[in-house]
Amino acid sequence: RKWVGGHCDFTRTPKLARVFLSAHPSGFLKRALLLWRPFFQQRRLPAPSNCAFFFVFFFLPESSMPSLEYYPLATEAKLSLCYIDTSNEQTRHSMVPSFSRQQSSRSVLKEDGLSTVAKAGTKLLNRMRTRRTSVAFSHSRWESSVCVISDNELSSFEVSSCLKTPIKLSSVLYVARIPPLSKDQKHSLKIQLPTGFLFIEASSLYVIEQWFNTLKYRVSLQKIMTQLCEKSQPEVIINRIEELVRLHEETPICDERIHQVPLDVLSQYILNGQFSEKQHLILIDLIAKMLERGSPTSQICSFISQHRKEASFASRAKDSLLSAMQDMLKQVNAAKVPDRRNLIRSFLSMLLELEGESGLKDFFQGLHSAGSTCPHRQVLTNVMSLVLCGLDAAYNKAFNSEAKQQAAEHIHLLQTIVNVCLTFDDWKQQIFTHLHAVPFPDEAFQDQEFVDWIEKVVVLLAKDPSEESRLRLLPVRSNKPGWINLFAPGDSRGLCRDQGSTFLLIVTNLMSIEGRRRVVATTLQQMLDAVIIMAVRGHAVFHEALSYLLEIHAISDNVERYRVINTLKLTPAGRPFYAQITERENAREAAKTIESPQIWMPPQATDDDIANLLSQCPKTLQSAYFASTHLTSAIARELIKFPALRHVNLSATQFGDEGLRLLCDYLNLETLELRETPISDSGLEALTAMTNLSQLNLNSTAISMEMFLKLKSKLPNLEEFDVGYTDAYGCESDTSL
């Protein structure tokens, strides 16, 4: 055969390599197992020099070699065991391959290295075949048992002559694989002990690989821990920790139970104060490597927090921990773990001190990426959890003078984080969602600096072009105040310190949202005194709000209603609004005694055609039938001009959620036909305000069962309905249309 190429892979472990050889022209892969240096050293062979090594190749089928993959940590398995006691000289020489010392073997190697390797490899191969065959076919030596491997020992559930007592992993000299030399033989492991060899067989190559890597990891870990316990010098501790980190990087074991081990071990020594400033830089590099898989401990967080003001330490920590902190913020619920939250806060504080707000901007820009939308959904959730938990902790503690200074720095950091995140458009909407419930302690509103900062955020929210964002100013629940309540004149928290300019801005932008005026008015009705005060000061939007409250009959108390009417009558800006609602109320009363015509339009009619027809109709119009026309939600602006309207048919049109919300703001219909329209739950939510509705047709729409049940519970006069060909079909209990 002519071998055209080869590759040696030493990435898995420094002691074991796999050689992949390809044959030309068929490309058939053959693999070879490389026996390693300790095998020769323990058999009293000449130690290989730096430029030579003993190679013995076992050419095997491709399926016989273990694949390069990761394995979970082994705990227990059904295995076959065989123990050979080498304390007996005769047994040792008969069962364990050994070589007699050849005179001038080293000199022979120097003279003809290739021939020496070939001869030694042939002898060793013959010895291995003899030993493996004798063990494999001595059936009396093998026992089947359920083996268990723990942190410190290897034991068996069953009584076994091979494992009479548990084997301490600290006593294991080395572990090696033994490949099968024929199809009848199984995969096995050889564990060398001070008194002999323990052989483990399994029918599955995967189990053997899992146990081999687990044993190798456990044995190496025991050696490192033993050395750490024996010596406490800083140099020794750092060297052993480096070995521990290297062990976890190189092992193919991928199990959550081992990822935290290096950090837990380091935490036992990191706060003893014996490390120098130079060693601190080494430790921070090791911590950065360990945080790729593990979670920080409280000792790690304290260590970074103590030294973050040191210039050299902060500069190294910034470069080393940058990637780890960004990866941590991308994880699900990362900021809900207190230690992780403290570590991220310490890092961001260090970054703010080193580079200012621009440093935080670059950090979050790296997380957000250059696109308009952040690809990592959990980042902002973790950041807001960090901010809100931090502010709550900062304001709910009893402070002395030093603690107050630390709390002030902490609060400044958190406010800067929010300011930076608000510069990203997609994060801005999510931040407003997090702030909807006013998630701050009452102590925070007693801090003037915090009030000034949060007022700027609320003003930014009120000016946001998104209607959904502006609605976050309303209370999240009826019994919990929202931002509109906190900045109203006369509120107990006293946030309104500017004659109500912020309150005016909030109400102005909320009243401009078409289709949501009824929701806004319901909130304003609960703070009627503040609305009247602002109306007396001459702000027209509050006169509009008061007139709207009168029109929809939101004020049931006669005394309160009288106060609102007087406010509109006595103020110059309020008189036009009062005249307008009086005219609409008179139209409703006249419609009760005057028989109004019913209008309809042919299928070819558009919004403009219908608007021209409605402009010629009297205000007492009660019925409008525009089914199967080309109208859209824009026609709602014309329909709300008829306060006496009671019956509307908009079936088989493009009338959508936006138009339905606008109708619900001004009209209280009795019959509504919306069959085969693009209406969804978003618009149907507003139908709960039409308390006079008795007939409703939602056939072939996108209504859900939950929304239909909600409408039935909120509409007391609803008697006839149709939800055929919808998700709500089948749950109706009343008479259908």
XYZ file of C-alpha atoms in Angstrom:
737
model
C 0.000 0.000 0.000
C 1.061 3.538 -0.681
C 0.031 5.788 2.209
C -0.677 9.230 0.851
C -1.453 11.108 4.031
C -1.748 10.979 7.777
C -2.844 13.121 10.698
C -2.075 12.834 14.411
C -4.716 14.251 16.775
C -3.386 15.157 20.238
C -6.307 17.411 21.210
C -8.099 15.009 23.551
C -5.310 14.257 26.023
C -1.548 14.794 26.067
C -0.896 11.095 26.752
C -3.041 9.529 24.064
C -3.121 10.212 20.340
C -5.092 8.797 17.471
C -3.461 8.420 14.104
C -5.675 8.513 11.039
C -4.194 7.037 7.889
C -5.870 7.061 4.504
C -5.115 4.554 1.731
C -4.906 5.448 -1.940
C -6.934 5.103 -4.127
C -9.891 3.630 -2.199
C -9.742 6.164 0.658
C -10.390 3.440 3.235
C -9.613 4.812 6.706
C -7.509 2.777 9.043
C -6.806 3.865 12.569
C -3.992 3.129 14.934
C -3.840 3.265 18.681
C -0.700 4.863 20.039
C 0.664 3.403 23.264
C 1.965 6.094 25.499
C 5.097 6.870 27.478
C 4.026 5.672 30.996
C 3.471 2.157 29.638
C 7.161 1.836 28.890
C 8.326 3.581 32.023
C 6.437 1.210 34.304
C 7.927 -1.784 32.516
C 11.486 -0.656 33.077
C 12.069 0.149 29.417
C 14.484 2.858 28.384
C 12.818 6.236 28.675
C 12.167 7.729 25.218
C 14.270 10.738 24.398
C 12.881 14.069 23.286
C 13.328 13.157 19.638
C 12.109 9.530 19.682
C 9.065 7.642 20.876
C 7.876 4.053 20.869
C 4.954 3.482 18.486
C 2.939 0.289 18.339
C 0.104 0.234 15.789
C -2.998 -1.906 16.050
C -4.747 -1.641 12.691
C -8.477 -1.874 13.356
C -11.730 -1.462 11.432
C -13.130 2.048 11.593
C -16.134 0.942 13.680
C -13.859 -0.486 16.394
C -12.300 2.851 17.337
C -14.095 5.257 19.674
C -15.471 8.371 18.049
C -14.327 11.827 19.150
C -17.362 12.881 21.171
C -18.326 14.056 24.649
C -19.671 11.758 27.327
C -21.719 12.259 30.490
C -20.167 11.465 33.837
C -20.374 7.721 34.584
C -22.041 6.665 37.838
C -22.940 2.977 37.637
C -23.113 0.203 35.055
C -23.262 -3.574 34.654
C -19.664 -4.615 33.922
C -17.420 -7.682 33.871
C -14.426 -7.522 36.222
C -11.146 -9.371 36.421
C -8.472 -8.677 39.017
C -4.862 -9.852 38.752
C -2.732 -9.649 41.858
C 0.843 -8.779 40.889
C 2.167 -8.820 44.425
C 2.988 -12.475 43.658
C 6.218 -12.513 41.593
C 5.152 -15.520 39.520
C 1.775 -14.054 38.632
C 3.336 -10.766 37.736
C 5.826 -12.281 35.286
C 3.251 -14.570 33.674
C 0.457 -12.078 33.207
C 2.150 -8.701 32.784
C 4.378 -8.051 29.789
C 7.887 -7.034 30.664
C 11.132 -6.625 28.849
C 14.579 -7.562 30.029
C 17.096 -4.808 29.872
C 19.126 -5.175 26.697
C 22.628 -3.970 26.911
C 23.321 -0.742 25.082
C 19.640 -0.399 24.215
C 19.944 3.350 24.359
C 22.966 3.351 22.119
C 21.151 1.098 19.647
C 18.327 3.591 19.592
C 20.723 6.348 18.803
C 22.392 4.362 16.029
C 19.276 3.053 14.326
C 16.136 4.553 15.808
C 13.688 3.214 13.250
C 14.812 -0.400 13.476
C 14.803 -0.228 17.280
C 11.258 1.077 17.289
C 10.155 -1.677 14.937
C 11.803 -4.463 16.960
C 10.531 -3.161 20.298
C 7.055 -2.702 18.833
C 7.012 -6.289 17.563
C 8.025 -7.678 20.945
C 5.489 -5.551 22.767
C 2.724 -6.502 20.355
C 3.428 -10.209 20.914
C 3.473 -9.711 24.671
C 0.218 -7.773 24.589
C -1.468 -10.450 22.498
C -0.293 -13.145 24.919
C -1.430 -11.259 27.990
C -4.737 -10.160 26.490
C -5.549 -13.641 25.215
C -4.766 -15.307 28.531
C -6.979 -12.905 30.403
C -9.788 -12.909 27.873
C -10.155 -16.644 27.675
C -9.724 -17.398 31.371
C -13.468 -17.382 32.015
C -13.041 -18.262 35.636
C -11.343 -14.946 36.266
C -14.217 -12.741 35.033
C -17.162 -11.752 37.231
C -20.253 -9.758 36.356
C -21.082 -6.955 38.773
C -22.812 -3.572 39.015
C -19.985 -1.110 39.524
C -20.403 2.338 41.037
C -17.948 5.188 40.757
C -18.182 8.127 43.159
C -15.990 11.157 43.746
C -13.416 9.206 45.755
C -13.762 5.486 45.109
C -14.781 2.650 42.823
C -17.049 0.036 44.398
C -19.583 -2.682 43.603
C -23.186 -3.199 44.699
C -22.675 -6.947 44.773
C -20.234 -9.171 46.647
C -17.307 -9.685 44.290
C -13.908 -11.256 44.663
C -12.508 -8.578 42.365
C -13.909 -5.704 44.434
C -13.986 -7.001 47.969
C -13.366 -3.500 49.247
C -13.842 -0.173 47.437
C -10.824 1.026 45.501
C -9.667 4.506 46.436
C -9.170 6.548 43.294
C -6.150 8.200 44.854
C -4.378 4.821 44.719
C -4.933 4.330 40.966
C -1.657 4.647 39.057
C -3.118 4.920 35.572
C -6.042 3.849 33.396
C -5.725 2.532 29.841
C -7.972 1.235 27.079
C -7.427 -2.255 25.652
C -8.885 -2.657 22.160
C -10.280 -6.030 21.096
C -7.829 -8.095 19.060
C -10.556 -10.224 17.485
C -14.270 -10.073 16.814
C -15.022 -12.378 19.755
C -13.363 -10.148 22.322
C -14.968 -7.174 24.058
C -13.766 -3.681 24.735
C -12.012 -3.356 28.065
C -10.115 -1.088 30.417
C -7.018 -1.749 32.470
C -6.663 -0.042 35.841
C -3.249 -0.326 37.431
C -3.166 -0.422 41.224
C -0.187 -0.712 43.586
C -1.017 -4.390 44.133
C -2.166 -5.453 40.683
C -4.422 -4.815 37.705
C -8.190 -4.537 37.487
C -9.679 -5.251 34.063
C -13.159 -3.991 33.144
C -15.111 -5.308 30.169
C -18.293 -4.037 28.544
C -20.091 -5.066 25.409
C -20.633 -1.430 24.423
C -17.771 0.730 23.237
C -19.678 3.800 24.432
C -19.765 2.521 28.033
C -16.051 1.766 27.956
C -15.278 5.251 26.647
C -17.530 6.828 29.255
C -15.922 4.906 32.106
C -12.417 5.476 30.789
C -12.871 9.247 30.637
C -14.685 9.359 33.968
C -11.981 7.338 35.736
C -9.256 9.396 34.162
C -10.961 12.612 35.227
C -11.646 11.416 38.776
C -8.098 10.123 39.281
C -6.529 13.334 37.997
C -8.838 15.406 40.172
C -7.911 13.399 43.270
C -4.211 13.961 42.629
C -4.663 17.701 42.241
C -6.791 17.980 45.390
C -4.235 15.965 47.363
C -1.467 18.321 46.289
C -3.588 21.355 47.221
C -4.177 19.970 50.700
C -0.488 19.232 51.275
C 0.911 22.641 50.289
C -0.568 26.102 50.776
C 2.031 28.334 49.085
C 0.440 30.804 46.633
C 2.613 29.581 43.733
C 1.612 25.964 44.357
C -2.066 26.859 44.635
C -2.001 28.762 41.348
C -0.149 25.937 39.580
C -2.626 23.359 40.836
C -5.576 25.544 39.855
C -4.095 25.910 36.377
C -3.822 22.120 36.144
C -7.419 21.835 37.294
C -8.615 24.282 34.633
C -6.581 22.463 31.988
C -8.079 19.153 33.098
C -11.621 20.452 32.644
C -10.765 21.947 29.258
C -9.250 18.732 27.913
C -11.601 16.122 29.329
C -14.301 14.846 26.949
C -16.642 14.608 29.935
C -19.470 17.081 29.401
C -21.549 17.095 32.554
C -22.993 19.935 34.622
C -21.765 18.241 37.803
C -18.110 18.914 36.970
C -18.394 22.434 35.504
C -18.579 24.062 38.924
C -15.664 22.136 40.489
C -12.800 24.518 39.537
C -14.682 27.584 40.794
C -15.590 25.894 44.079
C -11.984 24.848 44.621
C -10.642 28.316 43.832
C -13.205 29.898 46.162
C -11.592 28.127 49.124
C -8.295 29.978 48.630
C -9.034 33.213 46.792
C -9.865 35.408 49.817
C -6.992 34.402 52.101
C -5.024 37.539 51.141
C -1.707 35.807 50.419
C -1.670 36.415 46.663
C 0.413 39.223 45.192
C -0.843 41.813 42.721
C 0.777 39.924 39.841
C -0.894 36.708 40.956
C -4.251 38.509 41.031
C -3.908 39.024 37.284
C -3.289 35.300 36.789
C -6.310 34.466 38.935
C -8.627 36.737 36.957
C -7.570 34.980 33.720
C -8.309 31.607 35.310
C -11.688 32.842 36.547
C -12.594 34.000 33.034
C -11.872 30.511 31.658
C -13.878 28.806 34.406
C -16.898 31.078 33.929
C -17.386 29.729 30.403
C -19.194 26.747 31.951
C -19.563 27.364 35.676
C -21.374 29.896 37.851
C -19.583 32.431 40.047
C -19.542 31.971 43.804
C -19.918 34.660 46.443
C -16.153 34.477 47.109
C -15.376 35.112 43.442
C -17.735 38.108 43.434
C -16.146 39.501 46.611
C -12.658 39.065 45.151
C -13.512 41.048 42.013
C -15.399 43.693 43.974
C -12.461 44.223 46.367
C -9.872 44.744 43.634
C -11.933 46.425 40.913
C -10.557 49.889 41.802
C -6.961 48.765 41.137
C -5.967 50.068 37.716
C -3.971 47.046 36.527
C -6.522 44.584 37.888
C -9.467 46.456 36.356
C -7.772 46.668 32.965
C -6.980 42.929 32.919
C -10.429 41.994 34.250
C -12.109 44.078 31.545
C -10.293 42.225 28.770
C -10.580 38.770 30.356
C -14.183 38.881 31.586
C -15.751 40.782 28.684
C -16.692 37.709 26.677
C -17.777 35.751 29.776
C -20.090 38.559 30.933
C -21.696 38.897 27.515
C -22.258 35.142 27.336
C -23.727 35.180 30.835
C -26.253 37.877 29.924
C -27.385 35.780 26.946
C -28.381 32.883 29.212
C -31.950 32.340 30.403
C -32.669 33.930 33.807
C -28.970 34.600 34.413
C -29.621 37.731 36.498
C -32.006 35.903 38.841
C -29.047 34.126 40.473
C -27.687 36.515 43.168
C -24.003 35.654 42.641
C -24.227 36.121 38.885
C -26.098 39.358 39.384
C -23.424 40.677 41.751
C -20.619 39.665 39.388
C -22.225 41.387 36.394
C -22.869 44.517 38.446
C -19.231 44.603 39.661
C -17.979 44.200 36.103
C -20.228 46.967 34.731
C -19.247 49.255 37.597
C -15.578 48.595 36.812
C -16.255 49.280 33.142
C -17.996 52.572 33.976
C -15.061 53.721 36.107
C -12.518 52.799 33.426
C -14.183 54.140 30.275
C -17.274 56.022 31.394
C -20.655 55.796 29.698
C -18.999 55.156 26.324
C -17.560 51.910 27.716
C -21.019 50.706 28.691
C -22.311 51.794 25.293
C -19.685 49.660 23.522
C -20.387 46.709 25.830
C -24.115 46.698 25.120
C -23.526 47.408 21.436
C -21.553 44.170 21.307
C -24.495 42.363 22.868
C -27.110 44.004 20.652
C -25.188 43.596 17.373
C -25.310 46.036 14.468
C -28.834 45.116 13.371
C -32.006 46.910 14.317
C -33.157 43.999 16.496
C -31.133 42.191 19.141
C -30.855 38.467 18.292
C -30.600 37.501 21.982
C -33.990 37.839 23.654
C -32.774 37.232 27.190
C -30.226 40.056 27.295
C -32.543 42.922 28.187
C -34.590 40.750 30.550
C -31.416 39.956 32.482
C -30.317 43.603 32.425
C -33.660 44.843 33.771
C -33.656 42.148 36.468
C -30.205 43.363 37.452
C -31.374 46.990 37.567
C -34.647 46.453 39.433
C -33.195 44.050 42.010
C -30.270 46.389 42.542
C -32.456 49.464 43.088
C -34.716 47.572 45.451
C -31.726 46.397 47.499
C -30.152 49.870 47.507
C -33.239 51.655 48.869
C -34.475 49.024 51.313
C -31.349 48.879 53.499
C -30.474 50.943 56.559
C -27.403 52.979 55.610
C -24.509 54.511 57.458
C -22.404 57.181 55.770
C -20.164 54.691 53.940
C -23.088 52.528 52.856
C -24.917 55.604 51.544
C -21.976 56.433 49.302
C -21.855 52.865 47.975
C -25.614 52.938 47.402
C -25.333 56.241 45.524
C -22.649 54.757 43.237
C -24.806 51.682 42.742
C -27.889 53.757 41.860
C -25.883 55.910 39.445
C -24.585 52.775 37.708
C -28.073 51.301 37.313
C -29.497 54.563 35.999
C -26.654 54.807 33.474
C -27.359 51.249 32.301
C -31.003 52.128 31.618
C -30.011 55.333 29.807
C -27.642 53.392 27.543
C -30.208 50.680 26.792
C -32.812 53.322 25.906
C -30.671 54.346 22.941
C -31.618 51.072 21.178
C -35.075 51.300 19.615
C -36.109 47.683 20.105
C -34.889 47.648 23.715
C -36.728 50.896 24.421
C -40.115 49.223 23.962
C -39.117 46.342 26.227
C -37.858 48.708 28.931
C -41.194 50.534 28.914
C -42.908 47.165 29.353
C -40.728 46.398 32.391
C -41.521 49.833 33.871
C -45.279 49.501 33.315
C -45.958 48.184 36.820
C -43.901 50.947 38.552
C -41.474 48.351 39.999
C -39.703 50.657 42.448
C -39.904 50.842 46.254
C -41.592 53.824 47.894
C -38.248 54.875 49.373
C -36.965 55.583 45.861
C -39.547 58.351 45.324
C -38.202 60.172 48.369
C -34.839 60.577 46.634
C -34.902 63.782 44.580
C -32.134 62.579 42.224
C -34.081 59.422 41.457
C -37.290 61.410 40.882
C -35.504 63.728 38.446
C -34.107 60.732 36.561
C -37.349 58.751 36.398
C -39.248 61.851 35.257
C -36.961 62.083 32.229
C -37.685 58.431 31.455
C -41.458 59.016 31.775
C -41.286 62.059 29.474
C -39.421 59.940 26.933
C -42.131 57.312 27.271
C -44.928 59.870 26.818
C -43.305 61.221 23.630
C -42.719 57.784 22.114
C -44.452 57.461 18.721
C -45.650 53.944 19.505
C -49.202 53.932 20.876
C -48.595 50.663 22.705
C -45.636 52.219 24.523
C -47.647 55.264 25.616
C -50.339 53.012 27.060
C -47.688 51.799 29.567
C -48.329 55.076 31.407
C -51.713 53.734 32.522
C -52.052 51.520 35.619
C -51.389 47.836 35.094
C -54.366 47.099 37.383
C -57.258 49.166 38.659
C -56.073 49.006 42.282
C -52.418 49.820 41.519
C -51.288 53.335 40.563
C -49.554 53.913 37.250
C -47.210 56.641 36.081
C -50.171 58.868 35.183
C -51.283 58.698 38.826
C -47.829 59.405 40.276
C -47.374 62.664 38.339
C -50.925 63.963 38.894
C -51.307 67.119 41.040
C -52.174 66.278 44.612
C -50.703 62.757 44.610
C -49.433 61.683 48.029
C -45.935 60.897 46.701
C -45.482 64.512 45.605
C -43.832 63.830 42.247
C -45.748 66.695 40.600
C -43.440 69.614 41.338
C -43.752 71.557 38.070
C -47.383 72.748 38.059
C -48.412 69.559 36.295
C -46.445 69.958 33.044
C -45.479 66.246 33.008
C -49.073 65.281 33.805
C -50.272 67.520 30.967
C -47.846 65.869 28.547
C -48.975 62.375 29.617
C -52.707 63.097 29.249
C -52.263 64.927 25.937
C -50.443 62.018 24.331
C -52.818 59.424 25.795
C -55.960 61.238 24.611
C -54.500 61.368 21.095
C -54.647 57.556 20.802
C -57.756 56.809 18.795
C -59.723 53.799 19.924
C -58.349 53.914 23.486
C -60.013 57.070 24.827
C -62.492 55.120 26.923
C -59.632 53.332 28.715
C -57.843 56.625 29.355
C -61.060 58.323 30.523
C -61.764 55.526 32.994
C -58.363 56.167 34.593
C -58.907 59.935 34.657
C -62.281 59.451 36.328
C -60.435 58.012 39.348
C -58.393 61.241 39.687
C -61.193 63.686 38.934
C -59.864 66.394 41.282
C -56.547 66.580 39.415
C -58.346 66.755 36.058
C -60.601 69.601 37.234
C -57.593 71.536 38.579
C -55.779 71.262 35.249
C -58.978 72.258 33.386
C -59.357 75.378 35.545
C -55.752 76.275 34.643
C -56.903 76.501 31.017
C -55.609 73.292 29.424
C -58.030 72.287 26.643
C -57.200 68.571 26.722
C -58.668 68.306 30.221
C -61.875 70.032 29.110
C -62.058 67.466 26.327
C -61.552 64.679 28.869
C -64.300 66.034 31.153
C -66.774 66.372 28.275
C -66.015 62.837 27.156
C -66.639 61.528 30.697
C -70.057 63.194 30.616
C -70.892 61.793 27.182
C -70.164 58.159 28.030
C -71.871 58.529 31.419
C -68.735 57.446 33.284
C -69.593 59.681 36.291
C -72.475 58.158 38.202
C -72.336 60.375 41.275
C -74.611 63.424 40.815
C -72.402 65.709 42.902
C -69.319 64.856 40.866
C -71.299 65.244 37.653
C -72.496 68.700 38.740
C -68.883 69.750 39.463
C -67.775 68.666 35.993
C -70.665 70.501 34.268
C -69.910 73.700 36.187
C -66.228 73.475 35.273
C -67.110 73.264 31.586
C -69.705 76.042 31.750
C -67.600 78.521 33.735
C -64.293 78.231 31.845
C -63.911 79.820 28.387
C -62.100 76.786 26.976
C -64.769 74.428 28.337
C -67.908 76.055 26.905
C -67.429 74.776 23.307
C -66.997 71.215 24.598
C -70.122 71.486 26.728
C -72.112 72.799 23.774
C -70.921 69.886 21.649
C -71.970 67.172 24.121
C -75.308 68.954 24.632
C -75.965 68.807 20.891
C -75.113 65.094 20.745
C -77.342 64.358 23.731
C -80.250 66.230 22.117
C -79.791 64.146 18.959
C -80.101 60.971 20.977
C -83.288 62.157 22.641
C -84.795 63.250 19.309
C -84.042 59.868 17.751
C -86.364 58.225 20.253
C -89.395 60.090 18.878
C -88.452 60.565 15.200
C -88.493 57.657 12.773
C -85.077 57.726 11.090
C -84.439 56.192 7.632
C -82.192 53.184 7.223
C -79.337 53.711 4.768
C -77.471 51.112 2.720
C -74.898 51.070 -0.070
C -74.264 48.732 -3.047
C -71.213 46.400 -3.031
C -69.159 48.757 -5.232
C -69.229 51.551 -2.614
C -65.928 52.771 -1.128
C -65.078 54.824 1.942
C -65.466 58.084 0.022
C -68.897 57.094 -1.322
C -70.158 56.188 2.128
C -68.684 59.344 3.666
C -70.521 61.506 1.072
C -73.791 59.769 1.890
C -73.333 60.120 5.653
C -72.595 63.837 5.338
C -76.165 64.343 4.111
C -77.814 62.258 6.847
C -79.392 63.771 9.972
C -77.754 63.377 13.388
C -80.679 61.188 14.407
C -79.534 58.339 12.118
C -80.030 55.022 13.909
C -79.293 52.249 11.355
C -76.513 51.796 8.773
C -76.095 48.707 6.560
C -72.838 48.584 4.588
C -72.341 44.824 4.196
C -70.194 43.511 1.298
C -68.841 46.953 0.413
C -65.216 48.093 0.002
C -65.110 50.086 3.237
C -62.194 49.974 5.722
C -61.603 51.015 9.317
C -61.401 54.651 8.163
C -65.228 54.816 7.964
C -65.386 54.712 11.756
C -64.457 58.426 11.851
C -67.716 59.212 10.013
C -69.920 56.814 11.981
C -69.003 58.282 15.390
C -70.567 61.597 14.309
C -74.024 60.043 14.773
C -74.603 59.646 18.525
C -78.047 58.041 18.018
C -76.680 55.160 15.908
C -77.968 51.811 17.239
C -77.736 49.213 14.444
C -74.658 48.730 12.216
C -73.907 46.005 9.667
C -70.307 45.851 8.403
C -70.160 42.182 7.373
C -67.857 40.993 4.548
C -65.789 44.198 4.556
C -62.219 45.165 5.508
C -63.334 46.787 8.749
C -60.656 45.924 11.355
C -59.577 46.295 14.967
C -58.617 49.970 14.764
C -62.049 51.014 13.517
C -63.847 48.841 16.072
C -61.940 50.437 18.960
C -62.911 53.894 17.686
C -66.613 52.915 17.484
C -66.510 51.625 21.055
C -65.108 54.938 22.272
C -68.153 56.956 21.155
C -71.112 54.644 20.406
C -73.135 52.194 22.448
C -74.771 50.021 19.795
C -77.548 47.470 20.188
C -76.856 45.397 17.055
C -73.477 44.829 15.404
C -72.750 42.595 12.404
C -69.038 41.820 11.829
C -69.276 38.531 9.918
C -66.266 37.719 7.656
C -64.187 40.707 8.742
C -60.494 40.757 9.838
C -61.508 41.454 13.444
C -59.333 39.801 16.127
C -59.180 39.626 19.923
C -57.202 42.874 20.010
C -60.172 44.888 18.739
C -62.913 42.774 20.336
C -61.451 43.641 23.747
C -63.028 47.113 23.357
C -66.513 45.630 22.841
C -66.869 45.214 26.606
C -67.751 48.944 26.727
C -70.917 48.434 24.596
C -73.140 47.443 27.497
C -76.344 47.908 25.427
C -75.293 45.310 22.839
C -77.961 42.632 22.442
C -77.111 41.068 19.038
C -73.577 40.260 17.854
C -72.499 38.402 14.720
C -68.844 37.260 14.674
C -69.197 34.373 12.234
C -65.966 33.504 10.354
C -63.731 35.853 12.362
C -60.556 35.306 14.409
C -62.242 35.431 17.817
C -60.869 32.970 20.385
C -62.850 30.979 22.897
C -61.349 32.956 25.800
C -62.410 36.288 24.286
C -65.909 35.031 23.545
C -66.399 33.893 27.142
C -65.114 37.261 28.332
C -67.590 39.130 26.128
C -70.461 37.020 27.415
C -69.537 37.852 30.997
C -69.054 41.593 30.323
C -72.130 42.223 28.138
C -75.216 41.776 30.335
C -77.776 42.454 27.553
C -76.271 40.077 24.967
C -79.054 37.686 23.909
C -78.239 36.560 20.363
C -74.840 35.866 18.850
C -73.194 33.881 16.086
C -69.653 32.520 16.372
C -69.880 29.847 13.691
C -66.679 28.849 11.889
C -64.512 30.262 14.702
C -62.448 28.819 17.565
C -65.293 29.768 19.901
C -67.815 27.601 18.109
C -69.319 24.957 20.395
C -68.941 26.808 23.693
C -72.128 28.882 23.337
C -74.880 28.119 25.829
C -77.456 30.723 24.754
C -79.611 30.911 21.634
C -77.616 31.570 18.448
C -78.719 33.769 15.606
